[in-house]
Tab-separated table of C-alpha atoms in Angstrom:
chain	number	residue	atom	x	y	z
A	63	SER	CA	-67.101	86.832	14.691
A	64	VAL	CA	-64.903	84.475	18.224
A	65	VAL	CA	-68.033	82.073	18.261
A	66	PHE	CA	-67.987	82.108	14.599
A	67	ASP	CA	-63.794	80.758	14.212
A	68	ASP	CA	-64.294	77.727	17.663
A	69	VAL	CA	-67.491	76.632	15.563
A	70	ASN	CA	-65.559	76.412	12.164
A	71	ASN	CA	-62.623	74.922	14.067
A	72	THR	CA	-64.372	72.684	16.256
A	73	PHE	CA	-65.999	71.240	12.973
A	74	LYS	CA	-62.862	70.845	11.300
A	75	ASN	CA	-61.913	68.608	14.233
A	76	ILE	CA	-64.763	66.702	14.269
A	77	MET	CA	-64.290	65.896	10.713
A	78	LEU	CA	-60.454	64.704	10.695
A	79	VAL	CA	-62.009	62.365	13.625
A	80	GLY	CA	-64.477	61.368	11.341
A	81	PHE	CA	-62.075	60.924	8.556
A	82	LEU	CA	-59.509	59.350	10.378
A	83	ILE	CA	-62.190	57.046	11.712
A	84	LEU	CA	-63.547	55.914	8.979
A	85	CYS	CA	-59.470	55.618	7.014
A	86	LEU	CA	-59.240	53.493	10.308
A	87	ILE	CA	-62.434	51.449	9.427
A	88	LEU	CA	-61.991	50.902	5.293
A	89	THR	CA	-58.416	49.865	7.025
A	90	ALA	CA	-59.200	46.727	8.549
A	91	GLY	CA	-61.858	46.191	6.401
A	92	LEU	CA	-59.263	45.919	3.650
A	93	PHE	CA	-57.309	43.444	6.031
A	94	ILE	CA	-60.559	42.068	7.280
A	95	LEU	CA	-61.390	41.180	3.326
A	96	LYS	CA	-58.173	40.287	2.203
A	97	ASN	CA	-57.596	37.442	5.286
A	98	MET	CA	-60.960	36.675	4.213
A	99	TYR	CA	-59.662	36.258	0.727
A	100	ARG	CA	-56.540	34.287	1.288
A	101	ASN	CA	-58.778	31.792	3.668
A	102	PHE	CA	-61.352	31.385	1.436
A	103	ASN	CA	-58.476	30.568	-1.588
A	104	ASN	CA	-56.584	29.157	0.401
A	105	ILE	CA	-59.681	26.450	0.967
A	106	MET	CA	-61.111	26.194	-2.550
A	107	THR	CA	-57.049	25.925	-2.978
A	108	GLY	CA	-58.082	22.106	-1.667
A	109	ILE	CA	-60.840	21.553	-3.025
A	110	GLU	CA	-59.585	21.607	-6.177
A	111	GLN	CA	-57.100	19.140	-4.740
A	112	PHE	CA	-59.037	16.987	-4.047
A	113	GLN	CA	-61.433	16.395	-6.759
A	114	ASN	CA	-58.258	16.325	-8.463
A	115	GLY	CA	-57.273	12.720	-6.871
A	116	ASN	CA	-54.643	14.750	-4.703
A	117	LEU	CA	-56.227	13.424	-1.349
A	118	ASP	CA	-52.820	13.279	0.827
A	119	TYR	CA	-52.743	17.871	0.315
A	120	ASN	CA	-53.416	19.589	3.267
A	121	ILE	CA	-55.373	22.970	3.285
A	122	PRO	CA	-53.072	25.410	5.047
A	123	VAL	CA	-54.478	26.420	8.982
A	124	GLU	CA	-53.353	29.913	9.297
A	125	ARG	CA	-56.261	31.672	12.220
A	126	ASN	CA	-58.573	29.357	15.036
A	127	ASP	CA	-62.304	31.249	12.916
A	128	GLU	CA	-65.355	29.473	10.805
A	129	PHE	CA	-61.904	29.413	7.555
A	130	GLY	CA	-59.841	28.118	10.494
A	131	ARG	CA	-62.280	25.101	11.578
A	132	ILE	CA	-63.687	24.553	7.547
A	133	SER	CA	-59.624	24.267	6.914
A	134	ILE	CA	-59.164	21.280	9.616
A	135	GLN	CA	-63.046	19.395	8.556
A	136	LEU	CA	-62.088	19.522	5.276
A	137	ASN	CA	-58.179	18.065	5.875
A	138	ARG	CA	-59.936	15.392	8.098
A	139	PHE	CA	-63.034	14.057	5.344
A	140	SER	CA	-59.732	14.165	2.338
A	141	SER	CA	-57.566	12.135	5.150
A	142	SER	CA	-61.019	9.855	5.512
A	143	ILE	CA	-61.161	9.666	1.902
A	144	SER	CA	-57.923	8.564	1.043
A	145	GLN	CA	-57.668	5.859	4.080
A	146	LEU	CA	-61.124	3.868	2.516
A	147	ILE	CA	-59.908	4.690	-1.015
A	148	ASP	CA	-56.390	2.654	0.830
A	149	ASP	CA	-58.636	0.586	2.434
A	150	VAL	CA	-60.518	-0.277	-0.482
A	151	THR	CA	-57.944	-1.399	-2.763
A	152	ASN	CA	-56.789	-3.430	-0.569
A	153	ALA	CA	-59.823	-5.637	-0.092
A	154	MET	CA	-60.317	-5.468	-4.109
A	155	ILE	CA	-56.312	-6.856	-4.562
A	156	GLN	CA	-56.609	-9.334	-1.925
A	157	THR	CA	-60.117	-10.704	-3.273
A	158	ARG	CA	-58.553	-10.395	-6.496
A	159	ASP	CA	-56.307	-13.172	-5.309
A	160	MET	CA	-57.270	-15.329	-3.442
A	161	GLU	CA	-59.687	-16.006	-6.530
A	162	TYR	CA	-55.949	-15.930	-9.213
A	163	GLN	CA	-55.074	-18.778	-6.555
A	164	THR	CA	-58.091	-20.723	-6.230
A	165	LEU	CA	-57.804	-20.999	-10.201
A	166	ARG	CA	-54.152	-21.993	-9.790
A	167	ALA	CA	-55.103	-24.419	-7.709
A	168	LYS	CA	-57.219	-26.140	-9.470
A	169	VAL	CA	-55.057	-26.295	-12.038
A	170	ASN	CA	-52.996	-29.157	-10.123
A	171	PRO	CA	-56.500	-31.311	-8.759
A	172	HIS	CA	-57.127	-31.695	-12.722
A	173	PHE	CA	-54.114	-32.315	-14.273
A	174	LEU	CA	-52.961	-34.861	-10.556
A	175	TYR	CA	-57.182	-36.448	-11.438
A	176	ASN	CA	-56.004	-37.405	-15.583
A	177	ILE	CA	-52.614	-38.713	-14.379
A	178	LEU	CA	-54.210	-41.047	-11.930
A	179	SER	CA	-56.731	-42.119	-14.087
A	180	ILE	CA	-53.944	-43.551	-16.598
A	181	ILE	CA	-52.273	-45.383	-13.215
A	182	GLY	CA	-55.464	-46.364	-12.427
A	183	ARG	CA	-55.661	-48.331	-16.437
A	184	GLN	CA	-52.628	-49.878	-16.014
A	185	ALA	CA	-52.745	-50.878	-12.860
A	186	LYS	CA	-55.921	-52.971	-14.348
A	187	ALA	CA	-53.962	-53.912	-17.060
A	188	GLY	CA	-51.056	-55.740	-15.098
A	189	LYS	CA	-48.773	-53.665	-16.718
A	190	THR	CA	-45.922	-53.641	-13.936
A	191	GLN	CA	-43.069	-51.959	-15.621
A	192	GLU	CA	-44.923	-49.139	-17.508
A	193	LEU	CA	-46.554	-48.061	-13.854
A	194	GLU	CA	-43.376	-47.828	-12.224
A	195	GLU	CA	-41.739	-45.703	-15.085
A	196	MET	CA	-45.735	-43.938	-15.144
A	197	ILE	CA	-44.886	-43.487	-10.507
A	198	LYS	CA	-41.418	-42.421	-10.839
A	199	LYS	CA	-41.937	-40.005	-13.721
A	200	THR	CA	-45.168	-38.256	-12.579
A	201	ALA	CA	-43.369	-37.980	-8.499
A	202	LEU	CA	-40.521	-35.678	-11.118
A	203	PHE	CA	-43.350	-33.748	-12.601
A	204	TYR	CA	-44.591	-32.771	-9.362
A	205	ARG	CA	-40.888	-32.351	-7.108
A	206	MET	CA	-40.009	-29.545	-10.204
A	207	ALA	CA	-44.496	-27.878	-9.642
A	208	LEU	CA	-43.551	-27.876	-5.775
A	209	SER	CA	-39.735	-26.828	-6.016
A	210	GLU	CA	-41.883	-22.805	-7.330
A	211	LYS	CA	-42.679	-22.985	-3.368
A	212	GLY	CA	-46.455	-21.576	-4.549
A	213	GLU	CA	-44.890	-18.341	-6.039
A	214	ASP	CA	-47.007	-17.339	-8.719
A	215	LYS	CA	-44.846	-17.227	-11.527
A	216	ASN	CA	-42.564	-19.492	-13.790
A	217	THR	CA	-39.198	-19.063	-16.780
A	218	LEU	CA	-40.563	-19.936	-20.165
A	219	ALA	CA	-38.198	-22.976	-19.052
A	220	GLY	CA	-39.645	-23.572	-16.862
A	221	GLU	CA	-43.112	-24.486	-18.561
A	222	VAL	CA	-41.092	-26.317	-20.953
A	223	ASN	CA	-39.928	-28.867	-18.710
A	224	PHE	CA	-43.567	-29.176	-16.920
A	225	VAL	CA	-44.273	-29.623	-20.648
A	226	LYS	CA	-41.071	-32.564	-21.046
A	227	SER	CA	-42.116	-34.096	-18.153
A	228	TYR	CA	-45.849	-34.577	-18.705
A	229	VAL	CA	-45.630	-35.926	-21.724
A	230	ASP	CA	-43.033	-38.271	-21.054
A	231	ILE	CA	-45.636	-39.397	-18.790
A	232	LEU	CA	-48.962	-39.908	-21.107
A	233	ASN	CA	-46.384	-41.461	-23.623
A	234	ILE	CA	-45.990	-44.380	-21.535
A	235	GLN	CA	-49.218	-45.262	-21.980
A	236	TYR	CA	-49.823	-43.947	-25.680
A	237	LYS	CA	-46.609	-45.059	-26.738
A	238	ASN	CA	-44.589	-42.703	-27.648
A	239	ASN	CA	-46.855	-41.595	-30.265
A	240	ILE	CA	-47.381	-38.185	-28.663
A	241	LYS	CA	-44.891	-35.671	-30.501
A	242	VAL	CA	-43.819	-32.323	-28.994
A	243	SER	CA	-41.545	-30.082	-30.667
A	244	TYR	CA	-39.677	-26.956	-29.836
A	245	ASP	CA	-39.809	-23.862	-32.093
A	246	ILE	CA	-38.124	-21.328	-28.974
A	247	ASN	CA	-35.004	-18.771	-29.119
A	248	ASP	CA	-32.710	-19.981	-25.904
A	249	GLY	CA	-33.188	-15.892	-25.327
A	250	LEU	CA	-36.641	-15.995	-24.295
A	251	LEU	CA	-36.039	-19.167	-21.563
A	252	ASN	CA	-35.676	-16.664	-18.980
A	253	CYS	CA	-38.912	-15.035	-19.738
A	254	ILE	CA	-41.139	-14.621	-16.565
A	255	VAL	CA	-45.182	-16.747	-17.556
A	256	PRO	CA	-47.974	-17.615	-15.660
A	257	PRO	CA	-47.487	-21.107	-13.813
A	258	PHE	CA	-49.023	-24.327	-15.543
A	259	ILE	CA	-49.261	-22.144	-18.722
A	260	ILE	CA	-49.202	-24.429	-21.466
A	261	GLN	CA	-49.703	-27.757	-20.294
A	262	PRO	CA	-53.761	-27.549	-19.778
A	263	PHE	CA	-53.438	-27.043	-23.665
A	264	VAL	CA	-51.274	-29.891	-24.444
A	265	GLU	CA	-53.993	-32.266	-21.938
A	266	ASN	CA	-56.969	-30.689	-24.134
A	267	ALA	CA	-54.811	-32.021	-27.362
A	268	VAL	CA	-54.259	-35.429	-26.318
A	269	LYS	CA	-57.797	-35.221	-24.889
A	270	HIS	CA	-60.212	-34.601	-27.510
A	271	ALA	CA	-57.902	-33.790	-30.325
A	272	MET	CA	-55.950	-36.920	-31.667
A	273	VAL	CA	-56.386	-38.937	-34.532
A	274	ASP	CA	-55.937	-42.986	-34.809
A	275	GLY	CA	-54.121	-43.047	-31.662
A	276	LYS	CA	-51.364	-40.256	-32.721
A	277	ILE	CA	-51.355	-36.219	-32.069
A	278	SER	CA	-48.253	-34.097	-33.232
A	279	ILE	CA	-47.739	-30.741	-31.769
A	280	ILE	CA	-45.015	-27.734	-31.685
A	281	ILE	CA	-45.391	-25.240	-28.695
A	282	LYS	CA	-43.677	-21.939	-30.296
A	283	ALA	CA	-42.778	-18.840	-28.992
A	284	TYR	CA	-41.882	-14.902	-30.346
A	285	THR	CA	-42.234	-11.694	-29.526
A	286	LYS	CA	-43.690	-8.148	-30.690
A	287	ASP	CA	-44.754	-4.913	-29.821
A	288	ASP	CA	-43.256	-6.047	-25.974
A	289	MET	CA	-45.436	-8.525	-25.516
A	290	LEU	CA	-44.369	-11.931	-25.815
A	291	PHE	CA	-46.987	-14.637	-28.085
A	292	ILE	CA	-46.680	-18.220	-26.941
A	293	ASN	CA	-48.437	-20.639	-29.915
A	294	ILE	CA	-49.797	-24.833	-29.433
A	295	VAL	CA	-50.329	-26.143	-32.785
A	296	ASP	CA	-51.209	-29.246	-33.099
A	297	ASP	CA	-52.520	-31.208	-35.654
A	298	GLY	CA	-55.291	-33.430	-34.678
A	299	ILE	CA	-59.042	-33.832	-35.172
A	300	GLY	CA	-59.956	-29.372	-34.279
A	301	MET	CA	-63.388	-28.320	-34.138
A	302	THR	CA	-66.413	-27.512	-35.899
A	303	GLU	CA	-67.439	-23.579	-35.671
A	304	GLU	CA	-70.559	-24.377	-32.706
A	305	THR	CA	-67.733	-26.409	-31.159
A	306	LEU	CA	-65.353	-23.552	-30.601
A	307	LYS	CA	-67.911	-21.019	-29.656
A	308	LYS	CA	-68.162	-23.293	-26.763
A	309	LEU	CA	-64.825	-23.339	-26.122
A	310	THR	CA	-64.211	-19.680	-25.603
A	311	THR	CA	-67.554	-18.979	-23.940
A	312	SER	CA	-68.461	-22.157	-22.013
A	313	LYS	CA	-65.934	-22.754	-19.060
A	314	GLU	CA	-67.510	-26.815	-18.784
A	315	CYS	CA	-66.977	-26.124	-23.144
A	316	GLY	CA	-63.122	-25.558	-22.665
A	317	TYR	CA	-61.899	-25.468	-18.903
A	318	GLY	CA	-58.414	-24.758	-19.354
A	319	VAL	CA	-58.871	-22.404	-22.584
A	320	TYR	CA	-61.366	-20.662	-19.737
A	321	ASN	CA	-58.787	-20.945	-15.977
A	322	VAL	CA	-55.869	-20.285	-18.172
A	323	ASN	CA	-57.805	-16.603	-19.448
A	324	MET	CA	-59.392	-15.854	-16.190
A	325	ARG	CA	-56.037	-16.003	-14.185
A	326	LEU	CA	-54.201	-13.736	-16.950
A	327	ARG	CA	-57.186	-11.356	-16.814
A	328	LEU	CA	-56.978	-11.606	-12.427
A	329	ARG	CA	-53.064	-11.077	-13.176
A	330	TYR	CA	-52.690	-8.540	-15.562
A	331	ASP	CA	-55.312	-6.256	-15.971
A	332	ASN	CA	-55.492	-5.960	-19.385
A	333	PRO	CA	-57.884	-7.166	-22.077
A	334	LYS	CA	-55.091	-7.590	-24.596
A	335	TYR	CA	-53.611	-9.862	-22.312
A	336	ALA	CA	-55.160	-13.861	-23.008
A	337	VAL	CA	-55.819	-16.688	-24.901
A	338	GLY	CA	-57.109	-17.323	-29.308
A	339	VAL	CA	-58.360	-20.231	-29.873
A	340	GLU	CA	-57.998	-20.716	-33.519
A	341	SER	CA	-59.264	-24.618	-35.311
A	342	ARG	CA	-61.319	-26.012	-38.213
A	343	TYR	CA	-62.429	-29.056	-38.624
A	344	ASN	CA	-60.000	-31.960	-39.466
A	345	LYS	CA	-57.718	-28.696	-39.690
A	346	GLY	CA	-56.147	-28.996	-36.331
A	347	THR	CA	-55.913	-26.466	-33.748
A	348	LYS	CA	-53.938	-22.975	-32.842
A	349	ILE	CA	-53.961	-21.763	-29.332
A	350	ILE	CA	-51.856	-18.343	-29.228
A	351	ILE	CA	-51.331	-17.259	-25.395
A	352	SER	CA	-50.451	-13.633	-25.636
A	353	LEU	CA	-48.397	-11.998	-22.511
A	354	PRO	CA	-45.926	-9.003	-21.885
A	355	TYR	CA	-42.686	-9.473	-22.278
A	356	GLU	CA	-41.069	-9.663	-19.017
A	357	GLN	CA	-37.170	-11.052	-18.478
A	358	LYS	CA	-36.473	-12.718	-15.463
A	359	GLU	CA	-32.896	-11.519	-14.365
A	360	ASP	CA	-30.603	-14.518	-13.089
A	361	ALA	CA	-32.958	-17.498	-14.178
A	362	ASP	CA	-31.641	-20.587	-14.034
A	363	VAL	CA	-32.362	-21.577	-17.206
């Protein structure tokens, strides 16, 4: 009986120890599983953040184990991707800016070439007085243009002054047969616009649309739905449907339209800011420039 009691007590002690060991194992297992779940959840949260574009998010690193090393590598990967995106974005911005500046730079030589051609014809004709006046007005025009110091924006008032100077130059040759009127509210003169955005279309009208050596042009500006619209309307010869199609699709047939359209695309990256053309043969042409409505504070107009 004594032996049986000793065996029974020993068995109970073994069972108790076994139970305690099992509890410790289960407790340790639950602790490990909890830590694993937390670390796994941190990693999954980080991956979701990265997928949603939040590359600045950092996965918490709580332990120096496999999960910790995975978290570190994912954070480094995210940082590398973020830096790569920044580099690519900056490169694209620089490329777009170079393209924009190249297109803008083409405007001035194109304009100057035409002015020099007119001056050459005046010189050959021996018209000394007209030649002197044209050179003075051309110098004034370029003084105004260069005063912008290469900025990629101007005020509508500045663009109107460019056009007025340009028309003054042309009217020396065309004996004041180029009539330009302006329908622009004073409140819009402070609007910010890209430089040399109106003059190319006035130049096109004079070069291609004059009838009997005369032309009248109306330059109108108005706002609608947070947009600024500039219309250049002439009473010239107009265009056939075939010519109009070529003008809006070919650089060779419509340099002014192509240049300004490309500059607007590069500057604003929005298709609603563009140049539209309406024309009928013997009925004249209407250019519609669509821009964002932006006011320049404290502009000198």
